[in-house]
Short mmCIF file of C-alpha atoms in Angstrom, two decimals:
data_model
loop_
_atom_site.label_atom_id
_atom_site.label_comp_id
_atom_site.label_asym_id
_atom_site.label_seq_id
_atom_site.Cartn_x
_atom_site.Cartn_y
_atom_site.Cartn_z
CA UNK A 1 -13.61 51.18 11.53
CA UNK A 2 -12.22 49.38 8.46
CA UNK A 3 -9.07 48.49 10.38
CA UNK A 4 -11.08 46.99 13.22
CA UNK A 5 -13.19 44.88 10.86
CA UNK A 6 -10.20 43.72 8.85
CA UNK A 7 -8.18 42.75 11.90
CA UNK A 8 -11.19 40.94 13.36
CA UNK A 9 -11.66 39.08 10.08
CA UNK A 10 -7.98 38.13 10.04
CA UNK A 11 -8.08 36.77 13.59
CA UNK A 12 -11.29 34.86 12.83
CA UNK A 13 -9.81 33.25 9.70
CA UNK A 14 -6.70 32.39 11.63
CA UNK A 15 -8.66 30.80 14.44
CA UNK A 16 -10.89 28.83 12.05
CA UNK A 17 -8.07 27.53 9.88
CA UNK A 18 -4.95 27.14 11.94
CA UNK A 19 -5.92 25.80 15.34
CA UNK A 20 -5.67 22.16 14.23
CA UNK A 21 -2.74 20.15 12.94
CA UNK A 22 -3.15 20.05 9.19
CA UNK A 23 -2.99 17.14 6.75
CA UNK A 24 -0.41 18.02 4.14
CA UNK A 25 -1.30 17.96 0.47
CA UNK A 26 0.88 15.52 -1.48
CA UNK A 27 1.14 16.70 -5.09
CA UNK A 28 2.67 13.40 -6.23
CA UNK A 29 0.68 11.00 -8.39
CA UNK A 30 -1.36 8.82 -6.01
CA UNK A 31 -0.49 5.19 -5.36
CA UNK A 32 -3.69 3.96 -7.07
CA UNK A 33 -3.30 6.17 -10.16
CA UNK A 34 0.34 5.15 -10.57
CA UNK A 35 -0.23 1.41 -9.98
CA UNK A 36 2.22 1.41 -7.05
CA UNK A 37 0.66 -0.77 -4.32
CA UNK A 38 1.28 0.55 -0.77
CA UNK A 39 -1.19 -1.23 1.56
CA UNK A 40 0.48 -3.11 4.41
CA UNK A 41 -0.58 -6.62 5.29
CA UNK A 42 0.66 -9.82 6.89
CA UNK A 43 0.13 -13.15 5.15
CA UNK A 44 1.79 -16.56 5.53
CA UNK A 45 3.85 -15.10 8.38
CA UNK A 46 5.46 -12.27 6.35
CA UNK A 47 4.82 -8.52 6.49
CA UNK A 48 4.21 -7.29 2.92
CA UNK A 49 4.16 -3.74 1.56
CA UNK A 50 1.77 -3.44 -1.38
CA UNK A 51 2.43 -6.80 -2.98
CA UNK A 52 2.48 -10.23 -1.35
CA UNK A 53 2.76 -13.82 -2.53
CA UNK A 54 2.13 -17.05 -0.58
CA UNK A 55 2.20 -20.77 -1.34
CA UNK A 56 -0.80 -22.96 -0.57
CA UNK A 57 -0.13 -26.67 -0.51
CA UNK A 58 -2.91 -28.92 -1.71
CA UNK A 59 -3.81 -30.20 1.76
CA UNK A 60 -4.28 -26.67 3.15
CA UNK A 61 -7.21 -24.28 3.04
CA UNK A 62 -6.96 -20.66 1.93
CA UNK A 63 -7.61 -19.39 5.45
CA UNK A 64 -4.34 -21.02 6.60
CA UNK A 65 -2.39 -18.05 5.19
CA UNK A 66 -3.89 -15.90 8.00
CA UNK A 67 -4.33 -12.55 6.26
CA UNK A 68 -4.16 -9.44 8.46
CA UNK A 69 -4.38 -5.89 7.09
CA UNK A 70 -2.85 -2.82 8.75
CA UNK A 71 -5.15 0.16 9.25
CA UNK A 72 -4.09 3.79 9.65
CA UNK A 73 -6.09 5.98 12.10
CA UNK A 74 -9.76 4.99 11.82
CA UNK A 75 -11.04 3.88 8.45
CA UNK A 76 -12.25 1.05 6.31
CA UNK A 77 -10.84 -1.88 4.40
CA UNK A 78 -12.21 -3.77 1.43
CA UNK A 79 -10.89 -7.19 0.44
CA UNK A 80 -12.00 -8.47 -2.95
CA UNK A 81 -11.36 -11.67 -4.88
CA UNK A 82 -12.97 -12.49 -8.17
CA UNK A 83 -13.64 -15.94 -9.47
CA UNK A 84 -11.52 -16.19 -12.60
CA UNK A 85 -10.68 -19.84 -13.16
CA UNK A 86 -10.38 -21.15 -9.59
CA UNK A 87 -13.69 -22.36 -8.18
CA UNK A 88 -14.55 -20.91 -4.79
CA UNK A 89 -12.08 -18.03 -4.81
CA UNK A 90 -14.61 -15.26 -4.43
CA UNK A 91 -15.21 -12.62 -1.78
CA UNK A 92 -16.08 -8.95 -1.39
CA UNK A 93 -15.96 -7.98 2.27
CA UNK A 94 -15.82 -4.58 3.95
CA UNK A 95 -14.39 -3.97 7.42
CA UNK A 96 -14.18 -0.88 9.57
CA UNK A 97 -11.29 -0.44 11.99
CA UNK A 98 -10.22 1.94 14.72
CA UNK A 99 -6.93 3.19 16.20
CA UNK A 100 -4.59 1.98 13.45
CA UNK A 101 -5.32 -1.65 14.28
CA UNK A 102 -4.10 -4.73 12.45
CA UNK A 103 -7.34 -6.34 11.38
CA UNK A 104 -7.74 -10.06 10.75
CA UNK A 105 -9.51 -10.95 7.50
CA UNK A 106 -11.49 -14.21 7.41
CA UNK A 107 -10.85 -16.00 4.10
CA UNK A 108 -12.83 -18.73 2.32
CA UNK A 109 -12.18 -22.23 3.65
CA UNK A 110 -11.21 -23.72 0.31
CA UNK A 111 -8.04 -25.16 -1.22
CA UNK A 112 -7.48 -22.95 -4.25
CA UNK A 113 -5.16 -20.44 -5.88
CA UNK A 114 -6.55 -16.96 -5.35
CA UNK A 115 -5.75 -13.30 -5.95
CA UNK A 116 -6.95 -10.68 -3.48
CA UNK A 117 -7.14 -6.93 -3.84
CA UNK A 118 -6.91 -4.93 -0.64
CA UNK A 119 -8.12 -1.32 -0.33
CA UNK A 120 -7.29 0.59 2.85
CA UNK A 121 -8.99 3.98 3.23
CA UNK A 122 -7.77 5.87 6.29
CA UNK A 123 -9.70 8.75 7.79
CA UNK A 124 -7.12 11.26 8.97
CA UNK A 125 -7.75 13.13 12.24
CA UNK A 126 -9.17 16.60 11.49
CA UNK A 127 -9.91 15.51 7.93
CA UNK A 128 -13.48 16.76 8.23
CA UNK A 129 -12.25 20.22 9.16
CA UNK A 130 -9.87 20.53 6.27
CA UNK A 131 -11.42 21.42 2.99
CA UNK A 132 -8.36 21.51 0.76
CA UNK A 133 -7.01 17.94 0.95
CA UNK A 134 -8.71 14.86 -0.46
CA UNK A 135 -7.04 11.71 0.88
CA UNK A 136 -6.50 8.60 -1.20
CA UNK A 137 -6.87 4.84 -0.76
CA UNK A 138 -3.90 2.50 -0.28
CA UNK A 139 -3.98 -0.40 -2.77
CA UNK A 140 -2.54 -3.87 -2.16
CA UNK A 141 -2.53 -7.25 -3.90
CA UNK A 142 -1.95 -10.74 -2.56
CA UNK A 143 -1.43 -13.75 -4.79
CA UNK A 144 -1.88 -17.24 -3.34
CA UNK A 145 -0.36 -19.99 -5.49
CA UNK A 146 -1.73 -23.50 -5.03
CA UNK A 147 0.96 -26.18 -5.20
CA UNK A 148 1.13 -29.94 -4.93
CA UNK A 149 2.39 -31.33 -1.66
CA UNK A 150 6.18 -31.68 -1.93
CA UNK A 151 6.62 -29.10 -4.74
CA UNK A 152 9.81 -27.07 -4.42
CA UNK A 153 8.70 -23.43 -4.88
CA UNK A 154 10.01 -19.93 -4.42
CA UNK A 155 8.00 -16.74 -4.82
CA UNK A 156 8.73 -13.05 -4.62
CA UNK A 157 7.34 -9.65 -5.57
CA UNK A 158 8.77 -6.63 -7.35
CA UNK A 159 7.69 -3.09 -8.25
CA UNK A 160 9.40 -1.81 -11.34
CA UNK A 161 9.13 1.54 -13.14
CA UNK A 162 7.52 1.59 -16.56
CA UNK A 163 9.99 1.02 -19.42
CA UNK A 164 12.54 -0.44 -17.00
CA UNK A 165 14.19 -3.78 -17.72
CA UNK A 166 12.84 -6.90 -16.05
CA UNK A 167 15.17 -9.77 -15.39
CA UNK A 168 14.42 -13.34 -14.46
CA UNK A 169 16.95 -13.72 -11.67
CA UNK A 170 16.57 -16.81 -9.54
CA UNK A 171 19.18 -17.96 -7.04
CA UNK A 172 20.23 -21.53 -7.67
CA UNK A 173 22.62 -24.13 -6.38
CA UNK A 174 22.76 -25.63 -9.89
CA UNK A 175 25.67 -25.14 -12.24
CA UNK A 176 25.55 -25.10 -16.01
CA UNK A 177 22.38 -25.17 -18.06
CA UNK A 178 18.81 -26.19 -17.25
CA UNK A 179 15.60 -26.46 -19.22
CA UNK A 180 12.97 -23.95 -18.21
CA UNK A 181 9.46 -22.81 -19.07
CA UNK A 182 8.19 -19.33 -18.19
CA UNK A 183 4.66 -17.99 -18.63
CA UNK A 184 2.74 -14.84 -17.72
CA UNK A 185 3.13 -11.09 -18.35
CA UNK A 186 3.15 -11.78 -22.09
CA UNK A 187 6.16 -14.10 -21.84
CA UNK A 188 6.16 -17.51 -23.49
CA UNK A 189 9.59 -19.01 -22.98
CA UNK A 190 10.54 -22.65 -23.43
CA UNK A 191 14.28 -23.02 -23.57
CA UNK A 192 17.57 -23.27 -21.80
CA UNK A 193 18.74 -21.12 -18.89
CA UNK A 194 22.37 -20.77 -17.94
CA UNK A 195 23.29 -20.46 -14.29
CA UNK A 196 25.93 -17.85 -13.62
CA UNK A 197 27.37 -16.81 -10.25
CA UNK A 198 24.70 -18.68 -8.32
CA UNK A 199 21.65 -17.50 -10.25
CA UNK A 200 19.75 -17.79 -13.48
CA UNK A 201 19.58 -14.47 -15.29
CA UNK A 202 17.42 -13.78 -18.35
CA UNK A 203 16.40 -10.43 -19.80
CA UNK A 204 12.63 -10.88 -20.08
CA UNK A 205 12.20 -7.85 -22.32
CA UNK A 206 13.73 -9.97 -25.07
CA UNK A 207 11.27 -12.81 -24.32
CA UNK A 208 8.02 -10.94 -24.91
CA UNK A 209 7.64 -8.99 -21.67
CA UNK A 210 6.08 -5.60 -22.40
CA UNK A 211 7.01 -3.22 -19.57
CA UNK A 212 3.91 -0.99 -19.62
CA UNK A 213 1.86 -0.12 -16.53
CA UNK A 214 0.31 -3.39 -15.37
CA UNK A 215 0.06 -6.04 -12.67
CA UNK A 216 0.92 -9.59 -13.58
CA UNK A 217 2.50 -12.80 -12.36
CA UNK A 218 5.38 -14.60 -13.97
CA UNK A 219 5.22 -18.35 -13.44
CA UNK A 220 8.13 -20.64 -14.17
CA UNK A 221 9.48 -24.13 -13.80
CA UNK A 222 13.15 -25.08 -14.00
CA UNK A 223 14.30 -28.63 -14.64
CA UNK A 224 17.66 -28.49 -12.86
CA UNK A 225 19.06 -30.91 -10.31
CA UNK A 226 15.51 -30.90 -9.02
CA UNK A 227 12.25 -29.56 -10.48
CA UNK A 228 11.63 -26.09 -9.05
CA UNK A 229 8.55 -23.92 -9.52
CA UNK A 230 8.80 -20.18 -9.25
CA UNK A 231 6.38 -17.22 -9.15
CA UNK A 232 7.01 -13.48 -9.24
CA UNK A 233 4.22 -10.95 -8.69
CA UNK A 234 5.08 -7.78 -10.61
CA UNK A 235 3.69 -4.25 -10.50
CA UNK A 236 4.91 -1.99 -13.29
CA UNK A 237 4.21 1.56 -12.15
CA UNK A 238 3.92 4.89 -13.92
CA UNK A 239 7.31 6.57 -14.23
CA UNK A 240 5.84 9.88 -13.07
CA UNK A 241 5.31 8.36 -9.61
CA UNK A 242 7.94 9.17 -7.01
CA UNK A 243 8.20 6.45 -4.34
CA UNK A 244 8.27 7.99 -0.87
CA UNK A 245 11.88 8.23 0.33
CA UNK A 246 12.87 6.58 3.59
CA UNK A 247 13.30 9.03 6.47
CA UNK A 248 16.40 10.19 8.29
CA UNK A 249 16.44 8.66 11.78
CA UNK A 250 18.68 9.60 14.69
CA UNK A 251 18.45 7.49 17.80
CA UNK A 252 20.08 6.80 21.12
CA UNK A 253 19.17 4.13 23.67
CA UNK A 254 16.01 5.91 24.79
CA UNK A 255 14.71 8.13 22.01
CA UNK A 256 14.45 8.23 18.23
CA UNK A 257 13.99 11.36 16.11
CA UNK A 258 12.45 10.97 12.67
CA UNK A 259 12.85 13.48 9.81
CA UNK A 260 10.62 12.48 6.90
CA UNK A 261 9.88 13.94 3.47
CA UNK A 262 7.95 17.26 3.71
CA UNK A 263 4.90 15.67 2.02
CA UNK A 264 4.50 13.16 4.88
CA UNK A 265 1.37 13.85 6.94
CA UNK A 266 1.80 11.20 9.62
CA UNK A 267 4.55 9.17 11.29
CA UNK A 268 3.46 5.98 13.06
CA UNK A 269 5.96 4.51 15.49
CA UNK A 270 4.84 1.26 17.13
CA UNK A 271 1.51 2.22 18.73
CA UNK A 272 2.03 5.99 18.63
CA UNK A 273 1.59 8.47 15.82
CA UNK A 274 2.33 12.13 15.14
CA UNK A 275 0.59 14.26 12.52
CA UNK A 276 3.80 15.74 11.23
CA UNK A 277 6.78 14.89 9.04
CA UNK A 278 9.07 15.13 12.07
CA UNK A 279 8.76 13.58 15.48
CA UNK A 280 10.40 12.08 18.54
CA UNK A 281 9.40 8.73 20.00
CA UNK A 282 10.54 6.50 22.88
CA UNK A 283 13.04 3.94 21.57
CA UNK A 284 14.62 0.81 22.96
CA UNK A 285 17.49 -0.39 20.75
CA UNK A 286 17.25 -3.91 22.21
CA UNK A 287 13.67 -4.41 20.99
CA UNK A 288 11.94 -4.66 17.59
CA UNK A 289 10.08 -1.59 16.32
CA UNK A 290 7.92 -0.75 13.30
CA UNK A 291 7.73 2.69 11.70
CA UNK A 292 5.28 3.81 9.01
CA UNK A 293 5.14 7.05 7.06
CA UNK A 294 2.01 8.10 5.19
CA UNK A 295 1.06 10.91 2.81
CA UNK A 296 -2.40 12.02 1.72
CA UNK A 297 -1.76 10.53 -1.75
CA UNK A 298 -1.34 7.09 -0.11
CA UNK A 299 2.41 6.97 -0.64
CA UNK A 300 3.94 5.08 2.25
CA UNK A 301 7.13 3.61 3.63
CA UNK A 302 7.47 0.86 6.23
CA UNK A 303 10.55 0.32 8.36
CA UNK A 304 11.27 -2.64 10.65
CA UNK A 305 14.01 -2.29 13.24
CA UNK A 306 16.21 -5.34 13.65
CA UNK A 307 17.68 -5.13 17.19
CA UNK A 308 20.10 -7.97 16.52
CA UNK A 309 21.94 -6.10 13.77
CA UNK A 310 20.79 -2.65 14.97
CA UNK A 311 19.56 -1.65 11.51
CA UNK A 312 16.31 -0.45 9.96
CA UNK A 313 15.02 -2.53 7.06
CA UNK A 314 12.82 -0.44 4.73
CA UNK A 315 10.04 -1.65 2.42
CA UNK B 1 -21.08 52.85 16.21
CA UNK B 2 -19.58 50.87 19.10
CA UNK B 3 -22.87 49.07 19.54
CA UNK B 4 -23.07 48.01 15.89
CA UNK B 5 -19.63 46.29 15.66
CA UNK B 6 -20.55 43.20 17.71
CA UNK B 7 -23.62 42.55 15.55
CA UNK B 8 -21.59 42.97 12.40
CA UNK B 9 -18.79 40.74 13.62
CA UNK B 10 -21.27 38.10 14.77
CA UNK B 11 -22.81 38.16 11.32
CA UNK B 12 -19.36 37.81 9.73
CA UNK B 13 -18.54 34.92 12.03
CA UNK B 14 -21.84 33.26 11.12
CA UNK B 15 -21.12 33.66 7.40
CA UNK B 16 -17.60 32.25 7.81
CA UNK B 17 -18.85 29.27 9.76
CA UNK B 18 -21.50 28.62 7.13
CA UNK B 19 -18.86 28.84 4.40
CA UNK B 20 -16.51 26.51 6.26
CA UNK B 21 -19.30 24.02 6.86
CA UNK B 22 -20.13 24.10 3.12
CA UNK B 23 -16.46 23.53 2.25
CA UNK B 24 -16.25 20.60 4.69
CA UNK B 25 -19.36 19.00 3.27
CA UNK B 26 -18.03 19.42 -0.23
CA UNK B 27 -14.72 17.83 0.85
CA UNK B 28 -16.50 14.89 2.50
CA UNK B 29 -18.45 14.22 -0.69
CA UNK B 30 -15.29 14.50 -2.79
CA UNK B 31 -13.36 12.20 -0.40
CA UNK B 32 -16.12 9.58 -0.54
CA UNK B 33 -16.32 9.86 -4.33
CA UNK B 34 -12.52 9.49 -4.55
CA UNK B 35 -12.60 6.45 -2.26
CA UNK B 36 -15.20 4.73 -4.42
CA UNK B 37 -13.26 5.52 -7.57
CA UNK B 38 -10.00 4.20 -6.03
CA UNK B 39 -11.71 1.01 -4.83
CA UNK B 40 -13.28 0.44 -8.26
CA UNK B 41 -9.85 0.80 -9.91
CA UNK B 42 -8.23 -1.59 -7.42
CA UNK B 43 -10.97 -4.20 -7.92
CA UNK B 44 -10.66 -3.87 -11.69
CA UNK B 45 -6.89 -4.45 -11.48
CA UNK B 46 -7.51 -7.54 -9.31
CA UNK B 47 -9.76 -9.00 -12.01
CA UNK B 48 -7.08 -8.65 -14.67
CA UNK B 49 -4.33 -9.92 -12.32
CA UNK B 50 -6.37 -12.95 -11.21
CA UNK B 51 -7.13 -14.06 -14.75
CA UNK B 52 -3.58 -13.55 -15.98
CA UNK B 53 -2.00 -15.25 -12.94
CA UNK B 54 -4.33 -18.27 -13.03
CA UNK B 55 -3.74 -18.76 -16.75
CA UNK B 56 0.06 -18.63 -16.29
CA UNK B 57 -0.03 -21.00 -13.27
CA UNK B 58 -2.30 -23.45 -15.08
CA UNK B 59 -0.02 -23.47 -18.12
CA UNK B 60 3.01 -24.26 -15.97
CA UNK B 61 1.12 -27.00 -14.10
CA UNK B 62 -0.05 -28.41 -17.43
CA UNK B 63 3.56 -28.55 -18.71
CA UNK B 64 4.53 -30.56 -15.62
CA UNK B 65 1.74 -33.12 -15.92
#
């Protein structure tokens, strides 16, 4: 009698728990907790992973950057901008999406610098039937820098581990020395930069930069052969965070096989996805492809296939 | 005895389903709570970033003019 009941109980537990593909727990520190932005979005014609930066020339409105945010499965997105010093830069909008769509975000029609936070909360398939895994939100930040018409500007983004060194490294065609001013992230630098091997290189840790967990923007101007403005959006993340490694991919002309980290719950390949850390997908080496890997702690990796050079570029 | 087993197993199944449903509900509440906490943290970071970035940009623009 006992044997019958026990075996029945075992089969019942098995059938209740194991019939669906499971979301995998990801024991790593989550992207939000570690200050490692992972949301994917497109702005000013570039695909960004976590951090993005765009110029806005004085004649243009904010909505000209055409912000689109990538969803995963079904879920919701929040885009927030607070009014700090720029008048009109303010929004707090929520959007729901379906089927991993790229959702267009309407922005205020104003000409202003602005900083947006982007929260993407995916709802994994079978999530409601899985009691052990709590999924996390993907954070992202976009900085829009207002410039005067005709300004020469470059901008980039970087994620750096806590206590790492931060360098001011700007490519330049100038030779010799130039006057420069740098502000932001605790840095106040007014002095001379020396160009070496086609770039300016300054150790910012010696100029007041404190490399603790934070988000900030370095702003600079260099008085070289021409006046050049420069912005760098920086996320300093907790050292305990392990960025998701890129996967191993094996492909021929028709098929690609992906082997991702064991913590990966889903692989998205173009418009298909598999709830697994391994999968095969149709592949055409003459066309562009996008691959995304996602864990329940909102760690992610994005790969873009460049058919011209036949290489994957990972973000 | 043979007659009693189906009733017992049905009762066990009922209890298990009830337990699973309770676990799911608890997970949904925890997921929603986590989402709100994550969003609040992200928004808070945006506030700090916006202020810091605008101040730095304004200082640079001020130096130029």
